[in-house]
Short mmCIF file of C-alpha atoms in Angstrom, two decimals:
data_model
loop_
_atom_site.label_atom_id
_atom_site.label_comp_id
_atom_site.label_asym_id
_atom_site.label_seq_id
_atom_site.Cartn_x
_atom_site.Cartn_y
_atom_site.Cartn_z
CA ASP A 1 -0.01 -0.09 -0.01
CA ASP A 2 2.93 2.31 0.46
CA ALA A 3 4.59 1.85 -2.14
CA GLY A 4 0.83 2.87 -4.22
CA GLU A 5 1.05 5.65 -2.39
CA PHE A 6 4.37 7.20 -3.35
CA ALA A 7 4.24 6.43 -6.93
CA ILE A 8 1.01 8.14 -6.69
CA ARG A 9 3.07 11.37 -5.74
CA PHE A 10 5.61 10.93 -7.59
CA ALA A 11 3.73 10.53 -10.66
CA GLU A 12 1.71 13.81 -9.55
CA LEU A 13 5.08 15.75 -9.29
CA GLY A 14 5.76 14.33 -13.20
CA ALA A 15 7.82 11.34 -12.88
CA SER A 16 8.15 10.01 -16.78
CA TYR A 17 7.73 5.95 -15.09
CA ILE A 18 7.84 4.16 -11.83
CA SER A 19 10.22 1.47 -11.67
CA LEU A 20 9.80 -1.47 -9.73
CA SER A 21 12.21 -3.64 -8.18
CA ALA A 22 12.78 -6.26 -4.40
CA GLY A 23 15.54 -4.19 -3.54
CA GLY A 24 19.72 -4.31 -3.30
CA LYS A 25 19.58 -2.28 0.13
CA PHE A 26 22.72 -1.02 1.87
CA GLU A 27 20.56 -1.76 5.32
CA ASP A 28 20.67 -5.70 5.11
CA ALA A 29 24.26 -6.54 3.03
CA VAL A 30 26.39 -8.90 4.37
CA HIS A 31 29.36 -7.23 6.27
CA ARG A 32 32.62 -8.15 5.23
CA PRO A 33 35.43 -6.85 7.17
CA GLY A 34 37.64 -5.22 4.76
CA LYS A 35 35.69 -5.23 2.44
CA PRO A 36 33.06 -2.40 1.38
CA LEU A 37 29.63 -2.99 1.53
CA TYR A 38 27.48 -4.58 -2.00
CA PRO A 39 23.97 -3.74 -1.36
CA TYR A 40 22.62 -6.75 -2.88
CA THR A 41 24.58 -9.14 -0.40
CA GLY A 42 21.45 -10.03 2.06
CA TYR A 43 17.74 -10.59 1.70
CA SER A 44 16.43 -7.58 -0.07
CA GLY A 45 19.05 -8.29 -2.48
CA ASP A 46 18.46 -11.75 -3.35
CA ARG A 47 14.80 -10.77 -4.07
CA CYS A 48 15.80 -8.36 -7.11
CA MET A 49 17.67 -10.51 -8.38
CA PRO A 50 16.79 -14.04 -8.14
CA GLY A 51 18.37 -17.47 -9.14
CA ASP A 52 17.08 -19.98 -10.80
CA SER A 53 15.55 -20.66 -7.58
CA HIS A 54 13.28 -18.46 -8.12
CA PRO A 55 10.10 -18.39 -10.38
CA ASP A 56 9.97 -17.03 -13.29
CA ALA A 57 8.99 -12.97 -12.70
CA PRO A 58 9.09 -13.36 -8.68
CA ASN A 59 8.34 -9.92 -7.98
CA ILE A 60 5.69 -8.71 -10.75
CA TRP A 61 2.91 -8.69 -8.14
CA MET A 62 4.54 -5.71 -7.06
CA ALA A 63 4.25 -3.93 -10.34
CA ARG A 64 0.71 -5.32 -10.63
CA ALA A 65 -0.25 -3.76 -7.33
CA VAL A 66 1.39 -0.13 -7.76
CA ARG A 67 -0.29 -0.08 -11.60
CA SER A 68 -3.46 -1.16 -10.14
CA ALA A 69 -3.24 1.76 -7.56
CA LEU A 70 -1.82 4.56 -10.34
CA ARG A 71 -5.09 3.40 -12.72
CA SER A 72 -7.41 3.73 -9.71
CA ARG A 73 -6.40 7.47 -9.70
CA ASP A 74 -6.71 7.85 -13.44
CA ILE A 75 -2.89 7.96 -13.63
CA ASP A 76 -1.37 6.23 -16.94
CA THR A 77 1.97 6.96 -15.34
CA PRO A 78 4.04 3.75 -17.35
CA VAL A 79 5.32 0.92 -14.43
CA ILE A 80 8.52 -1.06 -14.79
CA GLY A 81 8.40 -4.49 -14.15
CA SER A 82 12.07 -5.96 -13.31
CA GLY A 83 13.44 -9.48 -11.56
CA LYS A 84 13.65 -12.74 -14.46
CA ILE A 85 11.90 -11.75 -16.95
CA GLY A 86 14.39 -13.22 -19.63
CA THR A 87 12.15 -13.71 -22.78
CA ALA A 88 10.35 -11.67 -25.25
CA GLU A 89 7.48 -13.85 -25.01
CA LEU A 90 7.38 -14.04 -21.02
CA ALA A 91 7.34 -9.09 -21.04
CA GLY A 92 4.81 -9.35 -23.92
CA GLU A 93 2.49 -12.03 -22.38
CA LEU A 94 2.79 -8.94 -18.83
CA ILE A 95 2.53 -6.63 -20.64
CA ALA A 96 -0.53 -8.18 -22.32
CA ARG A 97 -2.17 -8.25 -18.96
CA GLY A 98 -1.87 -5.69 -17.81
CA ASP A 99 0.80 -6.14 -15.38
CA CYS A 100 3.42 -3.77 -15.88
CA ASP A 101 3.43 -1.71 -19.29
CA ILE A 102 6.78 -1.78 -19.56
CA VAL A 103 9.71 -4.48 -18.76
CA GLY A 104 12.88 -4.23 -17.44
CA MET A 105 15.94 -7.01 -18.34
CA ALA A 106 19.46 -6.60 -16.52
CA ARG A 107 21.09 -10.37 -16.11
CA ALA A 108 18.95 -11.49 -20.26
CA LEU A 109 20.66 -8.93 -21.70
CA LEU A 110 24.11 -9.23 -20.36
CA ALA A 111 24.18 -13.00 -21.37
CA ASP A 112 23.19 -11.78 -25.56
CA PRO A 113 22.70 -8.68 -25.40
CA TYR A 114 21.39 -9.09 -28.65
CA LEU A 115 18.16 -10.30 -27.29
CA PRO A 116 15.14 -7.34 -28.12
CA ALA A 117 16.70 -7.52 -31.75
CA LYS A 118 16.52 -11.06 -32.52
CA SER A 119 12.97 -11.79 -30.60
CA ARG A 120 12.20 -8.38 -33.08
CA GLY A 121 13.22 -10.06 -36.40
CA GLY A 122 11.30 -14.10 -35.19
CA ASP A 123 14.78 -15.55 -34.35
CA SER A 124 14.13 -16.23 -30.78
CA ASP A 125 15.37 -19.01 -31.38
CA LEU A 126 18.56 -17.89 -31.75
CA VAL A 127 19.23 -16.47 -27.69
CA THR A 128 21.34 -17.34 -25.14
CA ARG A 129 18.64 -17.51 -22.53
CA CYS A 130 20.04 -16.04 -19.25
CA ILE A 131 19.66 -19.26 -17.03
CA TYR A 132 20.04 -17.32 -13.78
CA CYS A 133 23.35 -18.84 -12.19
CA ASN A 134 23.86 -15.74 -10.85
CA VAL A 135 28.28 -15.85 -11.56
CA CYS A 136 27.29 -12.09 -13.21
CA LYS A 137 26.60 -10.68 -9.69
CA SER A 138 28.88 -12.99 -7.50
CA LEU A 139 31.98 -11.31 -9.90
CA ASP A 140 30.50 -8.34 -9.55
CA GLU A 141 29.77 -7.65 -5.64
CA ASN A 142 33.96 -9.00 -5.41
CA PHE A 143 33.99 -5.62 -7.35
CA LYS A 144 35.39 -8.33 -10.51
CA THR A 145 35.30 -7.77 -14.24
CA VAL A 146 31.30 -8.93 -14.90
CA VAL A 147 30.86 -11.33 -17.56
CA CYS A 148 28.66 -14.19 -18.08
CA TYR A 149 29.01 -18.05 -17.51
CA LEU A 150 27.30 -18.42 -20.83
CA TRP A 151 30.24 -16.92 -23.46
CA PRO A 152 32.71 -18.38 -24.45
CA ALA A 153 35.78 -18.83 -22.40
CA GLY A 154 38.08 -15.96 -22.59
CA SER A 155 35.86 -13.45 -23.41
CA VAL A 156 34.67 -10.27 -22.16
CA HIS A 157 31.65 -9.39 -24.60
CA ALA A 158 28.83 -11.19 -25.67
CA PRO A 159 29.40 -12.80 -29.57
CA SER A 160 27.96 -10.93 -32.23
CA PRO A 161 25.74 -12.55 -34.26
CA GLY A 162 28.36 -12.49 -36.70
CA GLU A 163 31.13 -13.53 -35.37
CA ARG A 164 30.79 -16.76 -36.09
CA ASP A 165 31.55 -18.68 -39.74
CA PRO A 166 28.00 -19.57 -40.80
CA GLY A 167 28.22 -23.61 -41.53
CA SER A 168 26.79 -25.55 -39.80
CA VAL A 169 26.81 -25.67 -36.25
CA PRO A 170 29.01 -28.78 -35.04
CA GLY A 171 26.75 -31.85 -33.66
CA TRP A 172 27.00 -35.54 -33.35
CA ALA A 173 26.79 -38.64 -35.72
CA SER A 174 23.44 -39.49 -36.43
CA GLU A 175 23.70 -43.09 -34.79
CA SER A 176 26.05 -42.07 -31.96
CA GLU A 177 24.40 -41.80 -29.01
CA PRO A 178 26.68 -39.86 -26.36
CA LEU A 179 24.46 -38.87 -24.22
CA SER A 180 23.85 -40.92 -19.95
CA VAL A 181 21.69 -40.69 -17.53
CA THR A 182 22.90 -42.07 -14.27
CA MET A 183 20.11 -41.85 -11.20
CA GLU A 184 21.13 -40.40 -7.52
CA PRO A 185 19.52 -39.84 -4.27
CA GLY A 186 17.02 -37.41 -5.37
CA GLN A 187 18.65 -36.73 -8.91
CA CYS A 188 19.67 -37.38 -12.44
CA ARG A 189 23.31 -36.83 -13.25
CA LEU A 190 23.46 -36.19 -17.19
CA ARG A 191 27.05 -36.93 -18.54
CA TRP A 192 27.44 -36.81 -22.74
CA ASP A 193 30.80 -36.90 -24.75
CA PRO A 194 31.18 -33.33 -26.79
CA PRO A 195 30.52 -33.62 -30.75
CA GLU A 196 33.94 -34.36 -32.15
CA ALA A 197 33.85 -31.50 -35.02
CA ALA A 198 33.45 -29.22 -31.85
CA LEU A 199 37.50 -29.78 -30.47
CA ASP A 200 38.22 -26.71 -31.05
CA VAL A 201 34.37 -24.35 -31.30
CA PRO A 202 33.56 -23.08 -27.84
CA LEU A 203 29.68 -24.69 -27.12
CA ARG A 204 27.28 -24.67 -24.98
CA TYR A 205 24.97 -27.28 -24.37
CA GLU A 206 21.01 -26.82 -24.36
CA VAL A 207 19.06 -29.63 -21.49
CA GLU A 208 16.01 -30.48 -22.61
CA ARG A 209 13.52 -32.72 -20.84
CA ALA A 210 10.25 -33.65 -21.01
CA GLU A 211 8.16 -35.10 -18.80
CA GLY A 212 6.14 -38.61 -19.64
CA ASP A 213 4.89 -38.33 -23.77
CA GLY A 214 5.20 -34.40 -23.50
CA PRO A 215 7.07 -31.98 -25.22
CA PHE A 216 10.74 -31.13 -24.89
CA GLN A 217 11.40 -27.93 -22.89
CA ARG A 218 14.27 -26.10 -22.51
CA LEU A 219 15.51 -27.68 -18.56
CA THR A 220 18.84 -25.08 -18.70
CA SER A 221 22.14 -24.49 -20.33
CA CYS A 222 25.46 -25.25 -19.31
CA THR A 223 29.05 -24.76 -21.03
CA ARG A 224 30.28 -27.60 -19.85
CA SER A 225 29.22 -31.72 -21.20
CA SER A 226 26.96 -32.80 -17.50
CA GLN A 227 24.87 -31.88 -15.38
CA LEU A 228 22.55 -32.58 -12.75
CA ASP A 229 18.86 -32.46 -13.06
CA ASP A 230 17.76 -32.34 -8.59
CA SER A 231 13.46 -31.31 -9.72
CA VAL A 232 13.15 -35.06 -10.49
CA VAL A 233 9.87 -35.99 -8.75
CA GLY A 234 8.68 -39.77 -7.50
CA GLY A 235 6.67 -41.67 -10.00
CA ARG A 236 7.34 -39.65 -12.64
CA VAL A 237 8.72 -40.58 -15.89
CA TYR A 238 11.51 -37.91 -17.64
CA ARG A 239 13.14 -37.83 -20.98
CA TYR A 240 16.23 -35.81 -21.84
CA ARG A 241 18.20 -34.80 -24.53
CA VAL A 242 20.31 -32.32 -25.70
CA ARG A 243 21.73 -29.94 -28.08
CA PRO A 244 24.82 -28.56 -28.29
CA CYS A 245 24.40 -24.12 -29.53
CA ASP A 246 27.45 -22.35 -31.12
CA PRO A 247 28.77 -19.08 -29.53
CA THR A 248 25.75 -16.76 -31.63
CA GLY A 249 22.74 -19.12 -30.75
CA ARG A 250 22.53 -21.17 -33.35
CA ARG A 251 21.54 -24.69 -31.90
CA GLY A 252 22.17 -27.86 -33.78
CA ASP A 253 20.33 -31.52 -33.36
CA PRO A 254 19.73 -32.89 -30.39
CA SER A 255 21.46 -36.03 -29.11
CA ASN A 256 20.14 -39.36 -28.10
CA THR A 257 16.71 -39.57 -26.11
CA VAL A 258 16.98 -41.06 -22.52
CA GLY A 259 14.50 -42.20 -20.53
CA VAL A 260 14.08 -42.25 -16.96
CA GLU A 261 11.31 -43.50 -14.46
CA ILE A 262 11.30 -42.28 -11.10
CA PRO A 263 9.25 -45.26 -8.81
CA GLY A 264 8.08 -43.58 -5.52
CA ASP A 265 11.36 -45.17 -3.38
CA GLY A 266 13.86 -44.49 -5.81
CA ALA A 267 14.80 -45.16 -9.64
CA ARG A 268 14.83 -47.54 -12.72
CA PRO A 269 18.08 -47.55 -14.24
CA ALA A 270 17.77 -45.37 -17.28
CA THR A 271 17.33 -47.20 -21.31
CA GLN A 272 17.91 -45.34 -24.51
CA ALA A 273 14.83 -44.06 -26.65
#
């Protein structure tokens, strides 16, 4: 309620827009001897820059509430919503349903500064999507050069679409089975062999998962050749596959598919599919 009243007064005084986040305050920052305070180390900072354990757009309710307060006074000042809004599609949904008027992005644009251009040009599938690992946040709070975990090793900026040879994206032979999945208590561990033709090309990998006979959906991205899925639920069947991507976001053909059946008290062996 207080935020709504403040927003109304700001708008009355001529604010061009109202931008909402969840904090990043010095008051709850973690104190480290000999180090300057960094306002995103405390609880408010975690809420302001939600990581991969948070759902998408966890703070949008605040923007929605403030926007509602403004509109109730017939004030049309635009409201900016932010916080783990990583795709143009999600941004469009939030705006369309009236949660906010503008979407603010930071980490998503660090991962791929060309996200708006790619999305506008119909190339959303080429976007390097932020996985909200918050490596960039950790670097920043330690006053180091900020880079993205998904960039090629050693890079200090995101690859531009024209930086790489337009040839085919390295992939696996059609008959190969590079992906394997093993079960551990409460989680699945995926491992795969990098494509032979990609040994000198910095790749990232899109890990895709399907539940039962449902469609494959992106689980996460990584630059290594292994990934842990600790979000499995007993009594369900999952299928996994991995897709290589070159530095500009172009995706190659997927690997073999591996299925895992997870009973309530453990797991049955993974099966090739």
